mmCIF file of C-alpha atoms in Angstrom:
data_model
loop_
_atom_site.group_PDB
_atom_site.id
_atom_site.type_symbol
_atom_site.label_atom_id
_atom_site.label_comp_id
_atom_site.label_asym_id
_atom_site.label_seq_id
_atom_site.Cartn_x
_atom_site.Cartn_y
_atom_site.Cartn_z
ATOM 1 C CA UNK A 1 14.890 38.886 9.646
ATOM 2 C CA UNK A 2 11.631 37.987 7.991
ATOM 3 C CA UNK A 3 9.173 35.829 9.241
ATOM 4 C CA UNK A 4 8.323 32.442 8.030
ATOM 5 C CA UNK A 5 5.305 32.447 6.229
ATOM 6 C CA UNK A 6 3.007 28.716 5.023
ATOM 7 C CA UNK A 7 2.984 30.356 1.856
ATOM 8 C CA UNK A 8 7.304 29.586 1.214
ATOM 9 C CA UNK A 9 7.095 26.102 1.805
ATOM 10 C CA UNK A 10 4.397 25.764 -1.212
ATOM 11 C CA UNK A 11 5.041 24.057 -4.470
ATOM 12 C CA UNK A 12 5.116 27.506 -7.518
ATOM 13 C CA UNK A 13 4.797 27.110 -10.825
ATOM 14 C CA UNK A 14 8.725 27.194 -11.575
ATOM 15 C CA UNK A 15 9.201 24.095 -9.179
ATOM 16 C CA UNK A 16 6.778 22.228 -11.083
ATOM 17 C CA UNK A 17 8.465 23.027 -14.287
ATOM 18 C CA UNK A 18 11.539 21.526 -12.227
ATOM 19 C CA UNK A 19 10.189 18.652 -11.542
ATOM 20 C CA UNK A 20 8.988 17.735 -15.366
ATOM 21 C CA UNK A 21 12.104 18.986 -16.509
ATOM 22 C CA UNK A 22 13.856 16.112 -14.236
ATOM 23 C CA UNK A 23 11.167 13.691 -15.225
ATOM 24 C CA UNK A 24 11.837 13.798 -18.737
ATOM 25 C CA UNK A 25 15.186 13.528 -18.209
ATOM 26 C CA UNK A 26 15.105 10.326 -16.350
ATOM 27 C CA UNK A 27 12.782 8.671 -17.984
ATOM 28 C CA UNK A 28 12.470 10.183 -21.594
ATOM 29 C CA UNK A 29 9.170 11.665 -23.325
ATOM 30 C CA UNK A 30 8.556 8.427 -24.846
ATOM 31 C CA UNK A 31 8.058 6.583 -21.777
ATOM 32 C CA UNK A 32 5.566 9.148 -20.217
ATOM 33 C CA UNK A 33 2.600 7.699 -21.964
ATOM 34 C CA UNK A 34 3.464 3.866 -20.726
ATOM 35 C CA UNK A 35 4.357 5.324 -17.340
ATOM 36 C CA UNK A 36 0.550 7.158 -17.028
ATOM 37 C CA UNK A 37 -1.236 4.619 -18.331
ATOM 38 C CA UNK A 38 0.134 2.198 -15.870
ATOM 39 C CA UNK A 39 -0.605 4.355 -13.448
ATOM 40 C CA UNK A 40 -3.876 4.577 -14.360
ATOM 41 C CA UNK A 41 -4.565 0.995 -14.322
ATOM 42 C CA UNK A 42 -2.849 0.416 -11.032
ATOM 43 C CA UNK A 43 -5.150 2.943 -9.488
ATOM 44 C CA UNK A 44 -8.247 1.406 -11.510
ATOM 45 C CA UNK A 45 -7.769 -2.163 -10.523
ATOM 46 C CA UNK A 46 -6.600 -0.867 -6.694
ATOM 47 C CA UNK A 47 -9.886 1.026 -6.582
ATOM 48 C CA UNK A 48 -11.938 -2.450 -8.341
ATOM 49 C CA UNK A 49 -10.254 -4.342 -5.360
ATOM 50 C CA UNK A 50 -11.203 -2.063 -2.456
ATOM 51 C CA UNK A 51 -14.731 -1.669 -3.739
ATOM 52 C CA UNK A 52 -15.180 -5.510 -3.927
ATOM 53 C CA UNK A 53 -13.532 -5.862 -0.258
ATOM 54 C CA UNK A 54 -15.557 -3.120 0.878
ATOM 55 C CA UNK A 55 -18.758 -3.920 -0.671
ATOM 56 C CA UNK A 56 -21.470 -5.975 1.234
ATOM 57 C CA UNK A 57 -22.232 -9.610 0.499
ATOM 58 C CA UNK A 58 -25.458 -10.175 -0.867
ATOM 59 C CA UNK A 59 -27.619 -11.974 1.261
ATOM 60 C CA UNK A 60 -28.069 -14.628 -1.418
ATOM 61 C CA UNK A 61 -24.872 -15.619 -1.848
ATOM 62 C CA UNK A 62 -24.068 -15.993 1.581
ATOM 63 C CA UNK A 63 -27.088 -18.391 2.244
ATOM 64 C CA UNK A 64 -25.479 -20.278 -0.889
ATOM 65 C CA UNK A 65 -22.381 -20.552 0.743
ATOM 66 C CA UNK A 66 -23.928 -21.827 3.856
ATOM 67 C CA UNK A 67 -26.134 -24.647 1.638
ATOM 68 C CA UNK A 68 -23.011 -25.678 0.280
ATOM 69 C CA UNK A 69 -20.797 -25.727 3.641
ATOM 70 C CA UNK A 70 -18.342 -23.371 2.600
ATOM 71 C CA UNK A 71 -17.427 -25.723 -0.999
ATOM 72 C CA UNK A 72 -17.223 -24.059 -4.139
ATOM 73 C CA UNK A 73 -18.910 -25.832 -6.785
ATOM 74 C CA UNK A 74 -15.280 -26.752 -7.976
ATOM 75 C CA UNK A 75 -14.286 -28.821 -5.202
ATOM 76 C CA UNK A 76 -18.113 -30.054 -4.921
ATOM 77 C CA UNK A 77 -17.846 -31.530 -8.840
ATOM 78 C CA UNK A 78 -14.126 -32.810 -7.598
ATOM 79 C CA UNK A 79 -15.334 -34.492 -4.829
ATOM 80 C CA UNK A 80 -18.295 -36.011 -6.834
ATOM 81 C CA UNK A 81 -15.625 -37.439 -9.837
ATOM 82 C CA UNK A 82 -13.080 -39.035 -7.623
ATOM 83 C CA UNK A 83 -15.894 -40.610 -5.778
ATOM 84 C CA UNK A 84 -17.107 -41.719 -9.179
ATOM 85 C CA UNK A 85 -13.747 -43.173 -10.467
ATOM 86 C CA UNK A 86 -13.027 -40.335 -12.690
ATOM 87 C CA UNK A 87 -10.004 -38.435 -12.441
ATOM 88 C CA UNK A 88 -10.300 -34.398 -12.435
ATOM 89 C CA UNK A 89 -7.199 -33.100 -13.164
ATOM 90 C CA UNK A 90 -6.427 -31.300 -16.230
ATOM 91 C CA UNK A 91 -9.708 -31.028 -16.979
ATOM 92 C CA UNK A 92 -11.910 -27.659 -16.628
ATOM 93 C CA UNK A 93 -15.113 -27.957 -14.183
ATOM 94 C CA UNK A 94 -17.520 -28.157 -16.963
ATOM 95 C CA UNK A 95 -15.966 -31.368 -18.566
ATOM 96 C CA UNK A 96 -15.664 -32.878 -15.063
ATOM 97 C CA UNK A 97 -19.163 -32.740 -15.204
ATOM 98 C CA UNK A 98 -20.383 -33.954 -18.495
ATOM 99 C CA UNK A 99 -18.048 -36.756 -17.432
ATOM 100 C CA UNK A 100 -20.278 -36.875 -13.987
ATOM 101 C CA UNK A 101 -23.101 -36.415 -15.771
ATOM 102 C CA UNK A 102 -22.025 -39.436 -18.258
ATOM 103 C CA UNK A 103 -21.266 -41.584 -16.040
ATOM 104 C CA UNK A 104 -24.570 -41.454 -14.343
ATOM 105 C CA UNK A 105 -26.435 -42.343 -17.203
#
């Protein structure tokens, strides 16, 4: 009996053909483009996502955030139309304030 080398248990060039061979099969040669580009993409926005996780907040934004107790400017227009009268739904931020802004005057 032979020993058991790290070398048998590696993929060779005839597996690999075995394995495209299969893949086509399944899935057809016209789908192979849509399949990689999705791929692609999935990988691109996965590695968009961990570099904005993993990235460092600036230091100017953060003191931002802390001026503005934690509000985003949405809910700080919001707050500043319904305690104007003006109702803010359905509109987009920008029209909430010209309306603000209107108002005012």
């Amino acid at each position: 009996m032979g020993r058991i080398r790290g070398n048998d248990m590696r993929f060779g060039t005839f597996e690999i053909m075995i394995l495209i061979a299969i893949f086509f099969l399944l899935f057809g040669a016209e789908r192979l483009p849509k399949l990689a580009r999705a791929a692609g993409q999935s990988k691109g926005e996965f590695q968009k996502g961990l570099s904005e996780v993993t990235g460092a907040p600036s230091s100017t934004n953060t003191e931002s955030d802390l001026d503005a107790g934690g509000k985003t400017e949405a809910v700080d227009i919001a707050q500043k139309a319904e305690a104007a009268g003006i109702d803010p739904s359905g509109k987009t931020t920008e029209e909430v304030a010209e309306e603000i802004a209107a108002a005012e005057e």
